[in-house]
């Protein structure tokens, strides 16, 4: 596979952009390669600047649930640009967007739009602190909630592979307000709550973790967290930036029947444009300015192009719930093929999948938390990743990220992926 143009662009990029990229995982650092610079995308495919074509399982890290350049979404963005790209004043589309979101996710009674998932979680935590008058939060090891200071403590995603789970630059005093528990371990939460209970404003969790690879919650785990929060008057925040509108039309909270106090959203709700949102119980959200005293603002929040893309995306998902059945069927077909490959070739792997999110961990142990995820053989993963990329299969370039199936992945794409994987597995055994 020829990659000379990508390599040249990366050299130029490194000179003027930190590490050559605008977000760390894109650099392919943990798999020992230079990144491919992408020229265009359509449906399930990416094309790089050297003309190589890939079946894409990254999907812009989540938003592309319908596939790239989905015609209805592209049209609505195009149409919106004709009427101006930003007003700094309210629009009807923001009202329609908020109404649709509150209909699809009933735990959200009132919602505020922002510009990224990071902004959503940062604001939600400030709100929880403002509402409860408490300062501490509990997060889980390996969960990622964006790059806000309070969350860069044992964080997942790029922070995990870069080996900086605790970033320099986060004030010690603030870091000490973040308590970390183990995912799928209620006792680790109970002991923090018994020590710090009346100081804890919120527990924030990815209901299905995507950011240390895909890790589902054990039965009862989310329910227990909900019960602890209710008992201790702690706000329960589901970070559905990744799972929202991906695992069902009502998100993970519908799938697991959990009612959080606040929800954070991003990725899919922007239809590929930069968007985030946080929302929840009316009584809590009434704290947000200008309804209440907790300050949070944004020059481009509710941007008309982003709202056009997001509203079209959510309308499609709302009106066609069969999309989730289709996604499940295709994802299951992929899972079955991968399991066949694992069994046939005896590779030490664990596959976790929830709906259209999955991760293949290079360990034969169950993966259910940070520690078991990091037992994976990352060298083996890198070889696997490179082999797949060489065969035109574009996976997340890290052991600790979830891959995504989209509606655009055809049975033929899935079959090609399974076949490529068999060849790569065979070469790994040599
Ligand atoms: C991606 C992600 C974020 C951060 O969103 P950005 O838009 O990248 O700032 C927060 N939480 C979760 C669960 C995510 O997957």
Short mmCIF file of C-alpha atoms and ligand atoms in Angstrom, two decimals:
data_model
loop_
_atom_site.label_atom_id
_atom_site.label_comp_id
_atom_site.label_asym_id
_atom_site.label_seq_id
_atom_site.Cartn_x
_atom_site.Cartn_y
_atom_site.Cartn_z
CA UNK A 1 0.00 0.00 0.00
CA UNK A 2 1.47 3.34 -1.07
CA UNK A 3 1.43 6.02 1.66
CA UNK A 4 3.95 8.61 0.44
CA UNK A 5 1.48 11.54 0.37
CA UNK A 6 0.26 10.83 3.90
CA UNK A 7 3.83 10.58 5.14
CA UNK A 8 4.76 13.90 3.53
CA UNK A 9 1.68 15.64 4.95
CA UNK A 10 2.46 14.26 8.41
CA UNK A 11 5.98 15.70 8.23
CA UNK A 12 4.54 19.13 7.37
CA UNK A 13 1.85 18.78 10.03
CA UNK A 14 4.33 17.94 12.81
CA UNK A 15 6.07 21.23 12.11
CA UNK A 16 2.99 23.36 12.80
CA UNK A 17 0.52 21.24 14.82
CA UNK A 18 1.39 19.50 18.14
CA UNK A 19 2.28 15.92 17.18
CA UNK A 20 0.87 16.65 13.73
CA UNK A 21 -2.77 16.15 14.75
CA UNK A 22 -5.62 18.03 16.38
CA UNK A 23 -6.56 15.13 18.68
CA UNK A 24 -4.01 12.62 20.06
CA UNK A 25 -5.35 9.17 19.03
CA UNK A 26 -5.37 10.21 15.39
CA UNK A 27 -1.56 10.15 15.36
CA UNK A 28 -1.42 6.28 15.29
CA UNK A 29 1.36 6.59 17.90
CA UNK A 30 0.38 3.53 19.93
CA UNK A 31 0.47 1.30 16.84
CA UNK A 32 3.82 2.61 15.60
CA UNK A 33 2.62 4.01 12.28
CA UNK A 34 2.15 7.39 10.65
CA UNK A 35 -1.52 8.35 10.29
CA UNK A 36 -3.32 8.18 6.97
CA UNK A 37 -4.56 11.58 5.83
CA UNK A 38 -8.14 11.23 4.67
CA UNK A 39 -9.41 12.87 1.52
CA UNK A 40 -13.03 11.79 1.46
CA UNK A 41 -15.56 9.42 2.93
CA UNK A 42 -18.82 7.93 1.72
CA UNK A 43 -21.04 5.27 3.27
CA UNK A 44 -18.82 2.71 5.00
CA UNK A 45 -15.64 3.78 3.18
CA UNK A 46 -12.71 6.16 3.60
CA UNK A 47 -10.23 7.19 0.91
CA UNK A 48 -6.82 8.55 1.86
CA UNK A 49 -4.72 11.11 -0.03
CA UNK A 50 -2.75 8.30 -1.73
CA UNK A 51 -5.98 6.87 -3.14
CA UNK A 52 -6.21 3.86 -0.80
CA UNK A 53 -9.75 2.76 0.10
CA UNK A 54 -10.72 1.42 3.53
CA UNK A 55 -13.77 -0.10 5.18
CA UNK A 56 -14.12 2.26 8.14
CA UNK A 57 -14.91 1.01 11.67
CA UNK A 58 -14.03 4.32 13.37
CA UNK A 59 -16.90 6.37 11.97
CA UNK A 60 -15.36 9.64 13.18
CA UNK A 61 -15.25 8.01 16.65
CA UNK A 62 -18.99 7.55 16.80
CA UNK A 63 -21.10 10.12 14.98
CA UNK A 64 -21.39 8.27 11.65
CA UNK A 65 -24.07 5.79 12.65
CA UNK A 66 -25.75 6.14 9.22
CA UNK A 67 -22.44 6.09 7.32
CA UNK A 68 -20.43 8.98 5.85
CA UNK A 69 -21.92 11.78 3.73
CA UNK A 70 -25.45 10.48 4.31
CA UNK A 71 -27.45 12.29 1.61
CA UNK A 72 -30.29 13.66 3.76
CA UNK A 73 -27.85 15.09 6.32
CA UNK A 74 -25.54 16.54 3.65
CA UNK A 75 -28.58 18.19 2.01
CA UNK A 76 -29.83 19.74 5.23
CA UNK A 77 -26.40 21.23 6.00
CA UNK A 78 -26.12 22.54 2.46
CA UNK A 79 -29.59 24.07 2.68
CA UNK A 80 -28.81 25.72 6.05
CA UNK A 81 -25.65 27.43 4.76
CA UNK A 82 -27.74 29.45 2.32
CA UNK A 83 -29.46 31.26 5.18
CA UNK A 84 -26.33 32.25 7.06
CA UNK A 85 -23.97 30.21 9.22
CA UNK A 86 -24.30 31.83 12.65
CA UNK A 87 -26.50 34.52 14.19
CA UNK A 88 -25.71 34.62 17.90
CA UNK A 89 -29.47 34.79 18.42
CA UNK A 90 -32.07 32.06 19.02
CA UNK A 91 -33.60 30.07 16.15
CA UNK A 92 -36.64 27.82 15.69
CA UNK A 93 -34.40 24.85 14.91
CA UNK A 94 -32.90 24.96 18.42
CA UNK A 95 -36.40 24.64 19.88
CA UNK A 96 -37.26 21.74 17.55
CA UNK A 97 -33.94 20.05 18.39
CA UNK A 98 -34.54 20.37 22.15
CA UNK A 99 -38.14 19.13 21.78
CA UNK A 100 -37.01 16.10 19.79
CA UNK A 101 -34.22 15.27 22.25
CA UNK A 102 -36.55 15.47 25.25
CA UNK A 103 -39.06 13.23 23.42
CA UNK A 104 -36.47 10.60 22.55
CA UNK A 105 -34.77 10.65 25.98
CA UNK A 106 -37.51 11.29 28.57
CA UNK A 107 -35.11 11.68 31.53
CA UNK A 108 -34.08 14.91 29.81
CA UNK A 109 -36.76 17.51 30.53
CA UNK A 110 -34.61 20.53 29.72
CA UNK A 111 -31.46 20.57 27.60
CA UNK A 112 -28.65 23.03 26.81
CA UNK A 113 -26.67 22.73 23.57
CA UNK A 114 -22.88 23.17 23.59
CA UNK A 115 -20.11 22.52 21.04
CA UNK A 116 -18.41 19.29 22.17
CA UNK A 117 -18.72 16.36 24.52
CA UNK A 118 -16.00 17.89 26.68
CA UNK A 119 -18.02 21.05 27.13
CA UNK A 120 -21.10 18.99 28.00
CA UNK A 121 -19.39 17.00 30.79
CA UNK A 122 -17.54 20.05 32.18
CA UNK A 123 -20.81 21.95 32.37
CA UNK A 124 -22.72 19.01 33.86
CA UNK A 125 -20.17 18.71 36.67
CA UNK A 126 -20.30 22.43 37.39
CA UNK A 127 -24.08 22.16 37.50
CA UNK A 128 -23.96 19.17 39.86
CA UNK A 129 -21.62 21.10 42.15
CA UNK A 130 -23.82 24.20 42.00
CA UNK A 131 -27.00 22.22 42.68
CA UNK A 132 -25.70 20.10 45.56
CA UNK A 133 -23.31 22.63 47.09
CA UNK A 134 -20.71 19.82 47.20
CA UNK A 135 -17.31 19.68 45.45
CA UNK A 136 -16.24 16.06 44.99
CA UNK A 137 -17.13 13.76 42.10
CA UNK A 138 -16.69 10.04 41.54
CA UNK A 139 -15.51 8.77 38.16
CA UNK A 140 -14.36 5.32 37.12
CA UNK A 141 -10.83 4.26 36.16
CA UNK A 142 -10.51 4.11 32.38
CA UNK A 143 -13.69 6.07 31.70
CA UNK A 144 -13.17 9.14 29.52
CA UNK A 145 -15.35 12.22 29.84
CA UNK A 146 -13.46 14.63 27.61
CA UNK A 147 -10.41 16.65 28.57
CA UNK A 148 -11.82 18.81 31.38
CA UNK A 149 -9.42 19.16 34.33
CA UNK A 150 -11.67 17.25 36.72
CA UNK A 151 -11.76 14.22 34.42
CA UNK A 152 -8.10 13.73 33.53
CA UNK A 153 -7.65 11.47 36.50
CA UNK A 154 -7.13 7.82 35.50
CA UNK A 155 -8.78 8.73 32.22
CA UNK A 156 -9.33 6.37 29.29
CA UNK A 157 -9.06 6.92 25.52
CA UNK A 158 -5.88 8.66 24.26
CA UNK A 159 -4.73 9.32 27.83
CA UNK A 160 -4.44 5.55 28.32
CA UNK A 161 -2.17 4.75 25.39
CA UNK A 162 -0.04 7.88 25.82
CA UNK A 163 0.71 6.77 29.37
CA UNK A 164 -0.48 10.06 30.84
CA UNK A 165 -3.63 9.01 32.70
CA UNK A 166 -2.99 11.93 35.04
CA UNK A 167 -2.12 14.94 32.90
CA UNK A 168 0.33 17.61 34.01
CA UNK A 169 -1.34 20.99 34.20
CA UNK A 170 -4.29 19.81 36.28
CA UNK A 171 -4.12 21.70 39.60
CA UNK A 172 -3.55 19.31 42.52
CA UNK A 173 -6.29 20.97 44.51
CA UNK A 174 -8.81 20.24 41.75
CA UNK A 175 -7.55 16.70 41.13
CA UNK A 176 -8.09 15.92 44.81
CA UNK A 177 -11.82 16.58 44.31
CA UNK A 178 -12.04 13.68 41.82
CA UNK A 179 -12.40 10.27 43.44
CA UNK A 180 -11.90 7.17 41.30
CA UNK A 181 -13.71 3.87 41.62
CA UNK A 182 -13.48 0.63 39.64
CA UNK A 183 -16.00 0.06 36.86
CA UNK A 184 -18.31 -2.90 37.57
CA UNK A 185 -17.26 -2.87 41.25
CA UNK A 186 -20.03 -1.42 43.42
CA UNK A 187 -18.03 -2.00 46.59
CA UNK A 188 -15.33 0.40 45.40
CA UNK A 189 -18.08 3.03 45.14
CA UNK A 190 -19.61 2.11 48.49
CA UNK A 191 -16.34 2.60 50.32
CA UNK A 192 -15.80 6.05 48.74
CA UNK A 193 -19.36 7.01 49.61
CA UNK A 194 -19.02 5.86 53.21
CA UNK A 195 -15.87 7.99 53.57
CA UNK A 196 -16.89 11.11 51.61
CA UNK A 197 -20.70 10.75 51.17
CA UNK A 198 -21.85 14.23 52.15
CA UNK A 199 -19.10 15.86 50.04
CA UNK A 200 -19.93 14.10 46.77
CA UNK A 201 -21.83 16.11 44.16
CA UNK A 202 -22.04 13.51 41.40
CA UNK A 203 -21.18 10.07 40.12
CA UNK A 204 -20.43 10.18 36.40
CA UNK A 205 -20.14 7.02 34.32
CA UNK A 206 -20.15 5.78 30.74
CA UNK A 207 -23.11 3.33 30.92
CA UNK A 208 -21.32 1.10 28.40
CA UNK A 209 -17.66 2.07 28.42
CA UNK A 210 -16.17 2.81 25.02
CA UNK A 211 -13.01 4.58 26.07
CA UNK A 212 -11.01 1.68 27.51
CA UNK A 213 -12.36 -0.47 24.72
CA UNK A 214 -15.97 -1.64 24.80
CA UNK A 215 -16.94 -2.83 28.29
CA UNK A 216 -20.57 -3.55 29.18
CA UNK A 217 -21.90 -2.97 32.70
CA UNK A 218 -22.48 -6.14 34.74
CA UNK A 219 -26.16 -6.82 35.48
CA UNK A 220 -27.23 -4.62 38.38
CA UNK A 221 -24.17 -2.32 38.34
CA UNK A 222 -25.93 0.77 36.96
CA UNK A 223 -29.02 0.08 39.10
CA UNK A 224 -26.83 -0.03 42.23
CA UNK A 225 -25.19 3.27 41.31
CA UNK A 226 -28.62 4.81 40.79
CA UNK A 227 -29.76 3.57 44.22
CA UNK A 228 -26.64 4.87 45.99
CA UNK A 229 -27.07 8.29 44.37
CA UNK A 230 -30.74 8.52 45.36
CA UNK A 231 -29.96 7.49 48.94
CA UNK A 232 -27.01 9.89 49.36
CA UNK A 233 -28.54 12.82 47.39
CA UNK A 234 -25.70 12.54 44.87
CA UNK A 235 -26.53 13.40 41.24
CA UNK A 236 -26.24 10.47 38.86
CA UNK A 237 -24.76 11.56 35.51
CA UNK A 238 -24.80 9.18 32.56
CA UNK A 239 -22.16 10.24 30.06
CA UNK A 240 -23.88 9.14 26.84
CA UNK A 241 -21.65 11.14 24.52
CA UNK A 242 -20.80 7.84 22.81
CA UNK A 243 -23.80 5.61 23.63
CA UNK A 244 -26.55 8.23 23.19
CA UNK A 245 -28.70 7.38 20.14
CA UNK A 246 -26.19 4.62 19.26
CA UNK A 247 -27.35 1.74 21.46
CA UNK A 248 -31.03 2.57 20.97
CA UNK A 249 -33.18 5.55 19.98
CA UNK A 250 -33.28 6.37 23.71
CA UNK A 251 -29.61 5.65 24.39
CA UNK A 252 -28.12 3.29 26.96
CA UNK A 253 -30.56 4.61 29.55
CA UNK A 254 -33.45 3.14 27.54
CA UNK A 255 -31.59 -0.12 26.90
CA UNK A 256 -30.83 -0.64 30.61
CA UNK A 257 -33.92 1.18 31.91
CA UNK A 258 -31.96 3.63 34.09
CA UNK A 259 -33.12 7.15 34.83
CA UNK A 260 -30.17 9.49 35.44
CA UNK A 261 -30.47 12.99 36.93
CA UNK A 262 -28.33 14.44 34.15
CA UNK A 263 -27.19 13.13 30.77
CA UNK A 264 -24.32 14.35 28.61
CA UNK A 265 -24.44 13.93 24.83
CA UNK A 266 -22.27 14.61 21.79
CA UNK A 267 -21.01 12.73 18.72
CA UNK A 268 -24.22 11.41 17.01
CA UNK A 269 -26.34 14.45 17.97
CA UNK A 270 -24.20 16.65 15.71
CA UNK A 271 -24.49 14.41 12.66
CA UNK A 272 -20.74 14.95 12.12
CA UNK A 273 -20.64 18.62 13.09
CA UNK A 274 -19.19 19.78 16.43
CA UNK A 275 -22.00 19.50 18.99
CA UNK A 276 -22.58 18.49 22.60
CA UNK A 277 -25.47 18.80 25.03
CA UNK A 278 -26.31 18.32 28.67
CA UNK A 279 -29.75 17.98 30.12
CA UNK A 280 -31.92 16.35 32.73
CA UNK A 281 -34.42 17.10 35.45
CA UNK A 282 -36.09 20.48 35.13
CA UNK A 283 -35.44 21.41 38.74
CA UNK A 284 -31.68 20.91 38.27
CA UNK A 285 -31.45 22.50 34.82
CA UNK A 286 -33.26 25.60 36.11
CA UNK A 287 -29.96 26.41 37.85
CA UNK A 288 -28.36 27.15 34.46
CA UNK A 289 -28.02 30.82 33.40
CA UNK A 290 -30.03 32.80 32.51
CA UNK A 291 -32.79 30.75 34.25
CA UNK A 292 -30.52 30.45 37.29
CA UNK A 293 -27.14 31.44 38.70
CA UNK A 294 -24.80 28.75 37.29
CA UNK A 295 -22.93 30.40 34.44
CA UNK A 296 -22.37 28.61 31.15
CA UNK A 297 -22.39 30.17 27.69
CA UNK A 298 -21.20 29.69 24.07
CA UNK A 299 -20.84 32.04 21.12
CA UNK A 300 -21.51 29.26 18.60
CA UNK A 301 -23.78 27.06 20.77
CA UNK A 302 -26.86 25.89 18.87
CA UNK A 303 -25.14 26.83 15.61
CA UNK A 304 -27.61 26.59 12.71
CA UNK A 305 -25.47 24.22 10.61
CA UNK A 306 -24.85 21.93 13.56
CA UNK A 307 -28.55 21.99 14.48
CA UNK A 308 -29.54 21.25 10.88
CA UNK A 309 -27.26 18.20 10.79
CA UNK A 310 -28.19 17.02 14.28
CA UNK A 311 -31.93 17.50 13.86
CA UNK A 312 -31.92 15.57 10.58
CA UNK A 313 -29.90 12.77 12.18
CA UNK A 314 -32.18 12.46 15.22
CA UNK A 315 -35.33 12.69 13.09
CA UNK A 316 -34.13 9.75 11.00
CA UNK A 317 -33.28 7.69 14.08
CA UNK A 318 -36.58 8.62 15.75
CA UNK A 319 -38.79 7.75 12.76
CA UNK A 320 -36.97 4.55 11.80
CA UNK A 321 -36.35 2.51 14.94
CA UNK A 322 -35.76 -0.51 12.64
CA UNK A 323 -32.29 1.01 12.08
CA UNK A 324 -31.23 -0.40 15.46
CA UNK A 325 -32.45 -3.88 14.52
CA UNK A 326 -30.47 -3.70 11.28
CA UNK A 327 -27.37 -2.50 13.11
CA UNK A 328 -27.72 -5.31 15.63
CA UNK A 329 -28.08 -7.93 12.89
CA UNK A 330 -24.98 -6.73 11.03
CA UNK A 331 -22.95 -6.34 14.18
CA UNK A 332 -23.94 -9.84 15.27
CA UNK A 333 -22.90 -11.25 11.90
CA UNK A 334 -19.50 -9.58 12.36
CA UNK A 335 -19.24 -10.92 15.92
CA UNK A 336 -20.02 -14.45 14.74
CA UNK A 337 -17.36 -14.24 12.05
CA UNK A 338 -14.75 -12.95 14.48
CA UNK A 339 -15.61 -15.69 16.99
CA UNK A 340 -15.25 -18.31 14.26
CA UNK A 341 -11.81 -16.91 13.39
CA UNK A 342 -10.75 -16.91 17.04
CA UNK A 343 -11.93 -20.49 17.55
CA UNK A 344 -10.45 -21.79 14.30
CA UNK A 345 -7.01 -20.27 14.82
CA UNK A 346 -6.82 -20.40 18.61
CA UNK A 347 -5.88 -16.72 19.08
CA UNK A 348 -5.98 -15.53 22.70
CA UNK A 349 -8.68 -12.88 22.35
CA UNK A 350 -11.76 -11.60 24.12
CA UNK A 351 -14.48 -9.93 22.09
CA UNK A 352 -16.80 -7.48 23.83
CA UNK A 353 -19.80 -6.17 21.93
CA UNK A 354 -22.89 -4.15 22.80
CA UNK A 355 -25.03 -3.35 19.76
CA UNK A 356 -22.87 -1.64 17.15
CA UNK A 357 -19.93 -1.02 19.56
CA UNK A 358 -17.19 -3.63 19.89
CA UNK A 359 -13.57 -4.24 20.87
CA UNK A 360 -11.31 -7.22 20.32
CA UNK A 361 -8.97 -7.41 23.33
CA UNK A 362 -5.77 -9.41 22.95
CA UNK A 363 -6.15 -11.29 26.20
CA UNK A 364 -7.89 -14.58 26.98
CA UNK A 365 -9.29 -13.19 30.25
CA UNK A 366 -12.70 -11.56 30.61
CA UNK A 367 -12.47 -7.78 30.23
CA UNK A 368 -14.77 -5.93 32.64
CA UNK A 369 -12.70 -3.02 34.06
CA UNK A 370 -9.50 -0.99 33.64
CA UNK A 371 -7.20 -3.62 35.12
CA UNK A 372 -8.52 -6.49 33.00
CA UNK A 373 -8.44 -4.28 29.87
CA UNK A 374 -4.81 -3.35 30.44
CA UNK A 375 -3.90 -7.04 30.67
CA UNK A 376 -4.19 -7.01 26.86
CA UNK A 377 -1.11 -7.61 24.73
CA UNK A 378 -0.79 -4.21 23.01
CA UNK A 379 2.11 -5.40 20.80
CA UNK A 380 -0.14 -8.12 19.44
CA UNK A 381 -2.88 -5.52 18.94
CA UNK A 382 -0.48 -3.29 16.99
CA UNK A 383 0.50 -6.12 14.65
CA UNK A 384 -3.16 -6.95 14.18
CA UNK A 385 -4.05 -3.31 13.51
CA UNK A 386 -1.28 -2.93 10.92
CA UNK A 387 -2.27 -6.15 9.20
CA UNK A 388 -5.90 -5.08 8.97
CA UNK A 389 -4.99 -1.60 7.73
CA UNK A 390 -2.80 -3.14 5.02
CA UNK A 391 -5.85 -5.12 3.89
CA UNK A 392 -8.04 -2.01 3.75
CA UNK A 393 -9.78 -2.36 7.11
CA UNK A 394 -9.61 0.85 9.15
CA UNK A 395 -9.96 0.06 12.88
CA UNK A 396 -9.45 2.40 15.86
CA UNK A 397 -5.64 2.71 16.18
CA UNK A 398 -5.58 1.71 19.85
CA UNK A 399 -6.41 -1.38 21.89
CA UNK A 400 -8.42 0.84 24.22
CA UNK A 401 -11.05 2.26 21.88
CA UNK A 402 -14.39 0.94 20.67
CA UNK A 403 -15.01 0.21 16.99
CA UNK A 404 -18.35 1.03 15.38
CA UNK A 405 -20.56 -0.64 12.80
CA UNK A 406 -22.73 1.73 10.77
CA UNK A 407 -25.89 1.29 8.78
CA UNK A 408 -23.76 1.63 5.63
CA UNK A 409 -21.75 -1.55 6.30
CA UNK A 410 -23.13 -4.13 3.87
CA UNK A 411 -23.02 -7.90 4.33
CA UNK A 412 -20.27 -7.90 1.69
CA UNK A 413 -18.22 -5.39 3.75
CA UNK A 414 -18.66 -7.53 6.85
CA UNK A 415 -17.65 -10.68 4.96
CA UNK A 416 -14.56 -8.98 3.56
CA UNK A 417 -13.62 -7.84 7.05
CA UNK A 418 -13.94 -11.36 8.46
CA UNK A 419 -11.87 -12.79 5.61
CA UNK A 420 -9.15 -10.16 6.05
CA UNK A 421 -9.08 -10.90 9.75
CA UNK A 422 -8.56 -14.62 9.15
CA UNK A 423 -5.52 -13.86 6.97
CA UNK A 424 -4.14 -11.44 9.59
CA UNK A 425 -4.70 -13.96 12.42
CA UNK A 426 -2.80 -16.59 10.36
CA UNK A 427 0.13 -14.20 9.94
CA UNK A 428 0.13 -13.40 13.68
CA UNK A 429 0.64 -17.09 14.44
CA UNK A 430 3.77 -17.30 12.28
C1 LIG B 1 -15.93 11.41 23.00
C2 LIG B 1 -16.37 11.42 24.42
C3 LIG B 1 -16.33 12.59 25.19
C4 LIG B 1 -15.70 13.86 24.69
O1 LIG B 1 -16.36 14.41 23.62
P1 LIG B 1 -15.55 15.44 22.65
O2 LIG B 1 -16.59 15.88 21.68
O3 LIG B 1 -14.43 14.67 22.07
O4 LIG B 1 -15.08 16.55 23.54
C5 LIG B 1 -16.86 12.55 26.46
N1 LIG B 1 -17.40 11.42 26.95
C6 LIG B 1 -17.46 10.28 26.26
C7 LIG B 1 -18.09 9.07 26.85
C8 LIG B 1 -16.93 10.23 24.96
O5 LIG B 1 -16.95 9.08 24.29
#
